[in-house]
Amino acid sequence: MAKLGEYVNIKTGKLDANASSENGKYPFFTCAIEPLKIDTYSYDCECVLVAGNGDLNVKYYIGKFDAYQRTYIIESCDKSKLYVPYMYYFLDKSGELSNT
């Protein structure tokens, strides 16, 4: 049986939540449901973002952004084998199903 870790790269953001900037140009993903803003970016990719604490929400994003240190950034190693929007749908829906 294949393991998710064989198909993805997982990393975490590096910034504290107070790194946000009210008028920033880029999204800053924290554990909050709505992203904050920030002036700089560290990532430019298509990914699924998972809050590592709080309500453990899941987001899909393509583009430039930065992330809080407890936010997981999950990228596909090979998009022909793991379609990122499908991964988002699976991770987002699995949480909803477990609550019913």
PDB file of N, CA and C in Angstrom, residues 1-85:
ATOM      1  N   MET A   1       0.839  -1.175   0.000  1.00  0.00           N
ATOM      2  CA  MET A   1       0.000   0.000   0.000  1.00  0.00           C
ATOM      3  C   MET A   1       0.890   1.246   0.000  1.00  0.00           C
ATOM      4  N   ALA A   2       0.575   2.191  -0.846  1.00  0.00           N
ATOM      5  CA  ALA A   2       1.336   3.436  -0.940  1.00  0.00           C
ATOM      6  C   ALA A   2       1.009   4.337   0.252  1.00  0.00           C
ATOM      7  N   LYS A   3       1.990   5.127   0.661  1.00  0.00           N
ATOM      8  CA  LYS A   3       1.815   6.073   1.753  1.00  0.00           C
ATOM      9  C   LYS A   3       1.850   7.487   1.184  1.00  0.00           C
ATOM     10  N   LEU A   4       1.064   8.372   1.783  1.00  0.00           N
ATOM     11  CA  LEU A   4       1.004   9.751   1.308  1.00  0.00           C
ATOM     12  C   LEU A   4       2.391  10.370   1.242  1.00  0.00           C
ATOM     13  N   GLY A   5       3.245  10.062   2.211  1.00  0.00           N
ATOM     14  CA  GLY A   5       4.594  10.614   2.244  1.00  0.00           C
ATOM     15  C   GLY A   5       5.441  10.278   1.027  1.00  0.00           C
ATOM     16  N   GLU A   6       5.044   9.263   0.263  1.00  0.00           N
ATOM     17  CA  GLU A   6       5.755   8.908  -0.958  1.00  0.00           C
ATOM     18  C   GLU A   6       5.402   9.836  -2.118  1.00  0.00           C
ATOM     19  N   TYR A   7       4.328  10.602  -1.970  1.00  0.00           N
ATOM     20  CA  TYR A   7       3.814  11.437  -3.056  1.00  0.00           C
ATOM     21  C   TYR A   7       3.875  12.932  -2.775  1.00  0.00           C
ATOM     22  N   VAL A   8       4.243  13.314  -1.551  1.00  0.00           N
ATOM     23  CA  VAL A   8       4.227  14.725  -1.192  1.00  0.00           C
ATOM     24  C   VAL A   8       5.501  15.150  -0.484  1.00  0.00           C
ATOM     25  N   ASN A   9       5.744  16.448  -0.537  1.00  0.00           N
ATOM     26  CA  ASN A   9       6.753  17.102   0.302  1.00  0.00           C
ATOM     27  C   ASN A   9       5.980  17.912   1.331  1.00  0.00           C
ATOM     28  N   ILE A  10       6.332  17.758   2.599  1.00  0.00           N
ATOM     29  CA  ILE A  10       5.659  18.493   3.670  1.00  0.00           C
ATOM     30  C   ILE A  10       6.691  19.339   4.391  1.00  0.00           C
ATOM     31  N   LYS A  11       6.362  20.613   4.554  1.00  0.00           N
ATOM     32  CA  LYS A  11       7.216  21.512   5.324  1.00  0.00           C
ATOM     33  C   LYS A  11       6.311  22.423   6.140  1.00  0.00           C
ATOM     34  N   THR A  12       6.894  23.180   7.036  1.00  0.00           N
ATOM     35  CA  THR A  12       6.112  24.136   7.810  1.00  0.00           C
ATOM     36  C   THR A  12       6.632  25.543   7.538  1.00  0.00           C
ATOM     37  N   GLY A  13       5.749  26.498   7.781  1.00  0.00           N
ATOM     38  CA  GLY A  13       6.164  27.892   7.695  1.00  0.00           C
ATOM     39  C   GLY A  13       7.216  28.181   8.756  1.00  0.00           C
ATOM     40  N   LYS A  14       7.834  29.342   8.677  1.00  0.00           N
ATOM     41  CA  LYS A  14       8.927  29.672   9.603  1.00  0.00           C
ATOM     42  C   LYS A  14       8.645  30.900  10.458  1.00  0.00           C
ATOM     43  N   LEU A  15       7.543  31.592  10.213  1.00  0.00           N
ATOM     44  CA  LEU A  15       7.312  32.886  10.856  1.00  0.00           C
ATOM     45  C   LEU A  15       6.389  32.804  12.065  1.00  0.00           C
ATOM     46  N   ASP A  16       6.556  33.764  12.965  1.00  0.00           N
ATOM     47  CA  ASP A  16       5.623  33.950  14.072  1.00  0.00           C
ATOM     48  C   ASP A  16       4.369  34.625  13.533  1.00  0.00           C
ATOM     49  N   ALA A  17       3.259  34.440  14.202  1.00  0.00           N
ATOM     50  CA  ALA A  17       1.998  35.025  13.746  1.00  0.00           C
ATOM     51  C   ALA A  17       2.049  36.549  13.724  1.00  0.00           C
ATOM     52  N   ASN A  18       2.880  37.158  14.551  1.00  0.00           N
ATOM     53  CA  ASN A  18       2.962  38.620  14.590  1.00  0.00           C
ATOM     54  C   ASN A  18       3.760  39.204  13.420  1.00  0.00           C
ATOM     55  N   ALA A  19       4.198  38.397  12.477  1.00  0.00           N
ATOM     56  CA  ALA A  19       4.936  38.879  11.301  1.00  0.00           C
ATOM     57  C   ALA A  19       4.008  39.502  10.261  1.00  0.00           C
ATOM     58  N   SER A  20       2.719  39.416  10.470  1.00  0.00           N
ATOM     59  CA  SER A  20       1.768  39.937   9.486  1.00  0.00           C
ATOM     60  C   SER A  20       1.848  41.455   9.364  1.00  0.00           C
ATOM     61  N   SER A  21       1.354  41.959   8.251  1.00  0.00           N
ATOM     62  CA  SER A  21       1.312  43.386   7.968  1.00  0.00           C
ATOM     63  C   SER A  21      -0.078  43.712   7.440  1.00  0.00           C
ATOM     64  N   GLU A  22      -0.741  44.640   8.049  1.00  0.00           N
ATOM     65  CA  GLU A  22      -2.136  44.945   7.694  1.00  0.00           C
ATOM     66  C   GLU A  22      -2.331  45.229   6.208  1.00  0.00           C
ATOM     67  N   ASN A  23      -1.374  45.889   5.587  1.00  0.00           N
ATOM     68  CA  ASN A  23      -1.490  46.243   4.174  1.00  0.00           C
ATOM     69  C   ASN A  23      -0.544  45.433   3.290  1.00  0.00           C
ATOM     70  N   GLY A  24      -0.168  44.265   3.728  1.00  0.00           N
ATOM     71  CA  GLY A  24       0.775  43.437   2.979  1.00  0.00           C
ATOM     72  C   GLY A  24       0.249  43.034   1.610  1.00  0.00           C
ATOM     73  N   LYS A  25       1.157  42.679   0.737  1.00  0.00           N
ATOM     74  CA  LYS A  25       0.833  42.324  -0.647  1.00  0.00           C
ATOM     75  C   LYS A  25       0.484  40.853  -0.816  1.00  0.00           C
ATOM     76  N   TYR A  26       0.980  39.988   0.079  1.00  0.00           N
ATOM     77  CA  TYR A  26       0.837  38.539  -0.081  1.00  0.00           C
ATOM     78  C   TYR A  26       0.006  37.938   1.054  1.00  0.00           C
ATOM     79  N   PRO A  27      -0.643  36.813   0.786  1.00  0.00           N
ATOM     80  CA  PRO A  27      -1.348  36.122   1.866  1.00  0.00           C
ATOM     81  C   PRO A  27      -0.346  35.551   2.872  1.00  0.00           C
ATOM     82  N   PHE A  28      -0.743  35.582   4.133  1.00  0.00           N
ATOM     83  CA  PHE A  28       0.055  35.010   5.211  1.00  0.00           C
ATOM     84  C   PHE A  28      -0.845  34.011   5.933  1.00  0.00           C
ATOM     85  N   PHE A  29      -0.561  32.724   5.713  1.00  0.00           N
ATOM     86  CA  PHE A  29      -1.409  31.672   6.255  1.00  0.00           C
ATOM     87  C   PHE A  29      -0.979  31.315   7.671  1.00  0.00           C
ATOM     88  N   THR A  30      -1.928  31.425   8.573  1.00  0.00           N
ATOM     89  CA  THR A  30      -1.727  31.038   9.965  1.00  0.00           C
ATOM     90  C   THR A  30      -2.753  29.937  10.252  1.00  0.00           C
ATOM     91  N   CYS A  31      -3.034  29.706  11.507  1.00  0.00           N
ATOM     92  CA  CYS A  31      -4.037  28.697  11.859  1.00  0.00           C
ATOM     93  C   CYS A  31      -5.456  29.257  11.821  1.00  0.00           C
ATOM     94  N   ALA A  32      -5.585  30.552  11.566  1.00  0.00           N
ATOM     95  CA  ALA A  32      -6.905  31.174  11.439  1.00  0.00           C
ATOM     96  C   ALA A  32      -7.566  30.743  10.128  1.00  0.00           C
ATOM     97  N   ILE A  33      -8.865  30.817  10.092  1.00  0.00           N
ATOM     98  CA  ILE A  33      -9.594  30.430   8.881  1.00  0.00           C
ATOM     99  C   ILE A  33      -9.278  31.386   7.735  1.00  0.00           C
ATOM    100  N   GLU A  34      -9.263  32.686   8.000  1.00  0.00           N
ATOM    101  CA  GLU A  34      -8.954  33.678   6.969  1.00  0.00           C
ATOM    102  C   GLU A  34      -7.470  34.026   7.015  1.00  0.00           C
ATOM    103  N   PRO A  35      -6.791  34.044   5.867  1.00  0.00           N
ATOM    104  CA  PRO A  35      -5.369  34.415   5.869  1.00  0.00           C
ATOM    105  C   PRO A  35      -5.177  35.889   6.209  1.00  0.00           C
ATOM    106  N   LEU A  36      -4.039  36.195   6.795  1.00  0.00           N
ATOM    107  CA  LEU A  36      -3.639  37.568   7.067  1.00  0.00           C
ATOM    108  C   LEU A  36      -2.879  38.068   5.839  1.00  0.00           C
ATOM    109  N   LYS A  37      -2.206  39.198   5.948  1.00  0.00           N
ATOM    110  CA  LYS A  37      -1.375  39.758   4.866  1.00  0.00           C
ATOM    111  C   LYS A  37       0.056  39.910   5.364  1.00  0.00           C
ATOM    112  N   ILE A  38       0.988  39.929   4.404  1.00  0.00           N
ATOM    113  CA  ILE A  38       2.408  40.109   4.734  1.00  0.00           C
ATOM    114  C   ILE A  38       3.101  40.793   3.551  1.00  0.00           C
ATOM    115  N   ASP A  39       4.196  41.495   3.823  1.00  0.00           N
ATOM    116  CA  ASP A  39       4.902  42.258   2.782  1.00  0.00           C
ATOM    117  C   ASP A  39       5.829  41.412   1.913  1.00  0.00           C
ATOM    118  N   THR A  40       6.278  40.277   2.403  1.00  0.00           N
ATOM    119  CA  THR A  40       7.219  39.436   1.661  1.00  0.00           C
ATOM    120  C   THR A  40       6.648  38.025   1.530  1.00  0.00           C
ATOM    121  N   TYR A  41       7.271  37.215   0.684  1.00  0.00           N
ATOM    122  CA  TYR A  41       6.845  35.821   0.563  1.00  0.00           C
ATOM    123  C   TYR A  41       8.060  34.910   0.607  1.00  0.00           C
ATOM    124  N   SER A  42       7.836  33.687   1.069  1.00  0.00           N
ATOM    125  CA  SER A  42       8.885  32.672   1.101  1.00  0.00           C
ATOM    126  C   SER A  42       8.564  31.500   0.191  1.00  0.00           C
ATOM    127  N   TYR A  43       7.300  31.383  -0.228  1.00  0.00           N
ATOM    128  CA  TYR A  43       6.854  30.235  -1.021  1.00  0.00           C
ATOM    129  C   TYR A  43       6.131  30.726  -2.262  1.00  0.00           C
ATOM    130  N   ASP A  44       6.295  30.001  -3.347  1.00  0.00           N
ATOM    131  CA  ASP A  44       5.601  30.277  -4.606  1.00  0.00           C
ATOM    132  C   ASP A  44       5.290  28.914  -5.218  1.00  0.00           C
ATOM    133  N   CYS A  45       4.104  28.377  -4.914  1.00  0.00           N
ATOM    134  CA  CYS A  45       3.804  27.009  -5.317  1.00  0.00           C
ATOM    135  C   CYS A  45       2.300  26.750  -5.308  1.00  0.00           C
ATOM    136  N   GLU A  46       1.935  25.565  -5.772  1.00  0.00           N
ATOM    137  CA  GLU A  46       0.577  25.051  -5.642  1.00  0.00           C
ATOM    138  C   GLU A  46       0.621  24.071  -4.477  1.00  0.00           C
ATOM    139  N   CYS A  47      -0.252  24.265  -3.498  1.00  0.00           N
ATOM    140  CA  CYS A  47      -0.163  23.436  -2.303  1.00  0.00           C
ATOM    141  C   CYS A  47      -1.478  23.362  -1.546  1.00  0.00           C
ATOM    142  N   VAL A  48      -1.471  22.483  -0.580  1.00  0.00           N
ATOM    143  CA  VAL A  48      -2.521  22.401   0.427  1.00  0.00           C
ATOM    144  C   VAL A  48      -1.892  22.875   1.727  1.00  0.00           C
ATOM    145  N   LEU A  49      -2.602  23.741   2.435  1.00  0.00           N
ATOM    146  CA  LEU A  49      -2.120  24.268   3.703  1.00  0.00           C
ATOM    147  C   LEU A  49      -3.012  23.729   4.815  1.00  0.00           C
ATOM    148  N   VAL A  50      -2.382  23.192   5.852  1.00  0.00           N
ATOM    149  CA  VAL A  50      -3.132  22.614   6.970  1.00  0.00           C
ATOM    150  C   VAL A  50      -2.699  23.314   8.253  1.00  0.00           C
ATOM    151  N   ALA A  51      -3.681  23.876   8.971  1.00  0.00           N
ATOM    152  CA  ALA A  51      -3.397  24.519  10.251  1.00  0.00           C
ATOM    153  C   ALA A  51      -2.957  23.451  11.249  1.00  0.00           C
ATOM    154  N   GLY A  52      -1.843  23.685  11.909  1.00  0.00           N
ATOM    155  CA  GLY A  52      -1.303  22.707  12.843  1.00  0.00           C
ATOM    156  C   GLY A  52      -1.873  22.810  14.238  1.00  0.00           C
ATOM    157  N   ASN A  53      -2.614  23.851  14.520  1.00  0.00           N
ATOM    158  CA  ASN A  53      -3.330  23.955  15.786  1.00  0.00           C
ATOM    159  C   ASN A  53      -4.585  24.791  15.547  1.00  0.00           C
ATOM    160  N   GLY A  54      -5.354  25.010  16.555  1.00  0.00           N
ATOM    161  CA  GLY A  54      -6.629  25.714  16.362  1.00  0.00           C
ATOM    162  C   GLY A  54      -7.671  24.762  15.820  1.00  0.00           C
ATOM    163  N   ASP A  55      -8.398  25.197  14.789  1.00  0.00           N
ATOM    164  CA  ASP A  55      -9.479  24.352  14.256  1.00  0.00           C
ATOM    165  C   ASP A  55      -9.018  23.388  13.158  1.00  0.00           C
ATOM    166  N   LEU A  56      -7.712  23.324  12.903  1.00  0.00           N
ATOM    167  CA  LEU A  56      -7.132  22.405  11.914  1.00  0.00           C
ATOM    168  C   LEU A  56      -7.783  22.531  10.535  1.00  0.00           C
ATOM    169  N   ASN A  57      -7.997  23.740  10.086  1.00  0.00           N
ATOM    170  CA  ASN A  57      -8.595  23.971   8.768  1.00  0.00           C
ATOM    171  C   ASN A  57      -7.621  23.655   7.648  1.00  0.00           C
ATOM    172  N   VAL A  58      -8.184  23.424   6.459  1.00  0.00           N
ATOM    173  CA  VAL A  58      -7.423  23.038   5.270  1.00  0.00           C
ATOM    174  C   VAL A  58      -7.713  24.042   4.164  1.00  0.00           C
ATOM    175  N   LYS A  59      -6.656  24.478   3.459  1.00  0.00           N
ATOM    176  CA  LYS A  59      -6.815  25.441   2.362  1.00  0.00           C
ATOM    177  C   LYS A  59      -6.036  24.959   1.145  1.00  0.00           C
ATOM    178  N   TYR A  60      -6.473  25.408  -0.030  1.00  0.00           N
ATOM    179  CA  TYR A  60      -5.774  25.166  -1.289  1.00  0.00           C
ATOM    180  C   TYR A  60      -5.309  26.521  -1.799  1.00  0.00           C
ATOM    181  N   TYR A  61      -4.051  26.599  -2.282  1.00  0.00           N
ATOM    182  CA  TYR A  61      -3.552  27.879  -2.773  1.00  0.00           C
ATOM    183  C   TYR A  61      -2.513  27.657  -3.866  1.00  0.00           C
ATOM    184  N   ILE A  62      -2.517  28.562  -4.846  1.00  0.00           N
ATOM    185  CA  ILE A  62      -1.476  28.620  -5.886  1.00  0.00           C
ATOM    186  C   ILE A  62      -0.945  30.042  -5.894  1.00  0.00           C
ATOM    187  N   GLY A  63       0.374  30.190  -5.787  1.00  0.00           N
ATOM    188  CA  GLY A  63       0.966  31.514  -5.884  1.00  0.00           C
ATOM    189  C   GLY A  63       1.945  31.794  -4.768  1.00  0.00           C
ATOM    190  N   LYS A  64       2.246  33.085  -4.611  1.00  0.00           N
ATOM    191  CA  LYS A  64       3.225  33.544  -3.630  1.00  0.00           C
ATOM    192  C   LYS A  64       2.528  33.780  -2.287  1.00  0.00           C
ATOM    193  N   PHE A  65       3.189  33.344  -1.206  1.00  0.00           N
ATOM    194  CA  PHE A  65       2.613  33.491   0.128  1.00  0.00           C
ATOM    195  C   PHE A  65       3.686  33.239   1.179  1.00  0.00           C
ATOM    196  N   ASP A  66       3.300  33.432   2.422  1.00  0.00           N
ATOM    197  CA  ASP A  66       4.152  33.017   3.531  1.00  0.00           C
ATOM    198  C   ASP A  66       3.279  32.306   4.555  1.00  0.00           C
ATOM    199  N   ALA A  67       3.922  31.656   5.526  1.00  0.00           N
ATOM    200  CA  ALA A  67       3.170  30.821   6.451  1.00  0.00           C
ATOM    201  C   ALA A  67       3.745  30.873   7.859  1.00  0.00           C
ATOM    202  N   TYR A  68       2.841  30.781   8.792  1.00  0.00           N
ATOM    203  CA  TYR A  68       3.124  30.685  10.223  1.00  0.00           C
ATOM    204  C   TYR A  68       3.822  29.355  10.514  1.00  0.00           C
ATOM    205  N   GLN A  69       4.608  29.327  11.570  1.00  0.00           N
ATOM    206  CA  GLN A  69       5.425  28.156  11.879  1.00  0.00           C
ATOM    207  C   GLN A  69       4.639  26.884  12.199  1.00  0.00           C
ATOM    208  N   ARG A  70       3.358  26.994  12.489  1.00  0.00           N
ATOM    209  CA  ARG A  70       2.556  25.801  12.751  1.00  0.00           C
ATOM    210  C   ARG A  70       1.563  25.514  11.622  1.00  0.00           C
ATOM    211  N   THR A  71       1.871  26.025  10.463  1.00  0.00           N
ATOM    212  CA  THR A  71       1.065  25.752   9.277  1.00  0.00           C
ATOM    213  C   THR A  71       1.857  24.810   8.374  1.00  0.00           C
ATOM    214  N   TYR A  72       1.225  23.704   8.001  1.00  0.00           N
ATOM    215  CA  TYR A  72       1.879  22.706   7.150  1.00  0.00           C
ATOM    216  C   TYR A  72       1.618  23.021   5.682  1.00  0.00           C
ATOM    217  N   ILE A  73       2.663  22.987   4.877  1.00  0.00           N
ATOM    218  CA  ILE A  73       2.606  23.252   3.438  1.00  0.00           C
ATOM    219  C   ILE A  73       2.866  21.920   2.746  1.00  0.00           C
ATOM    220  N   ILE A  74       1.854  21.422   2.032  1.00  0.00           N
ATOM    221  CA  ILE A  74       1.961  20.098   1.413  1.00  0.00           C
ATOM    222  C   ILE A  74       1.924  20.255  -0.103  1.00  0.00           C
ATOM    223  N   GLU A  75       3.008  19.861  -0.760  1.00  0.00           N
ATOM    224  CA  GLU A  75       3.121  19.934  -2.216  1.00  0.00           C
ATOM    225  C   GLU A  75       3.220  18.538  -2.804  1.00  0.00           C
ATOM    226  N   SER A  76       2.693  18.357  -3.997  1.00  0.00           N
ATOM    227  CA  SER A  76       2.809  17.093  -4.711  1.00  0.00           C
ATOM    228  C   SER A  76       4.224  16.957  -5.278  1.00  0.00           C
ATOM    229  N   CYS A  77       4.819  15.790  -5.116  1.00  0.00           N
ATOM    230  CA  CYS A  77       6.138  15.524  -5.711  1.00  0.00           C
ATOM    231  C   CYS A  77       6.032  15.382  -7.225  1.00  0.00           C
ATOM    232  N   ASP A  78       4.906  14.874  -7.692  1.00  0.00           N
ATOM    233  CA  ASP A  78       4.678  14.633  -9.116  1.00  0.00           C
ATOM    234  C   ASP A  78       3.196  14.827  -9.399  1.00  0.00           C
ATOM    235  N   LYS A  79       2.851  15.945 -10.011  1.00  0.00           N
ATOM    236  CA  LYS A  79       1.442  16.280 -10.235  1.00  0.00           C
ATOM    237  C   LYS A  79       0.735  15.326 -11.185  1.00  0.00           C
ATOM    238  N   SER A  80       1.498  14.517 -11.936  1.00  0.00           N
ATOM    239  CA  SER A  80       0.854  13.514 -12.788  1.00  0.00           C
ATOM    240  C   SER A  80       0.403  12.307 -11.963  1.00  0.00           C
ATOM    241  N   LYS A  81       0.937  12.182 -10.749  1.00  0.00           N
ATOM    242  CA  LYS A  81       0.556  11.073  -9.870  1.00  0.00           C
ATOM    243  C   LYS A  81      -0.360  11.509  -8.737  1.00  0.00           C
ATOM    244  N   LEU A  82      -0.245  12.767  -8.309  1.00  0.00           N
ATOM    245  CA  LEU A  82      -1.104  13.292  -7.246  1.00  0.00           C
ATOM    246  C   LEU A  82      -1.514  14.710  -7.596  1.00  0.00           C
ATOM    247  N   TYR A  83      -2.747  14.852  -8.023  1.00  0.00           N
ATOM    248  CA  TYR A  83      -3.341  16.125  -8.417  1.00  0.00           C
ATOM    249  C   TYR A  83      -3.660  16.917  -7.146  1.00  0.00           C
ATOM    250  N   VAL A  84      -3.059  18.089  -6.997  1.00  0.00           N
ATOM    251  CA  VAL A  84      -3.146  18.851  -5.761  1.00  0.00           C
ATOM    252  C   VAL A  84      -4.592  19.196  -5.373  1.00  0.00           C
ATOM    253  N   PRO A  85      -5.459  19.653  -6.310  1.00  0.00           N
ATOM    254  CA  PRO A  85      -6.843  19.912  -5.892  1.00  0.00           C
ATOM    255  C   PRO A  85      -7.548  18.664  -5.341  1.00  0.00           C
TER     256      PRO A  85
END
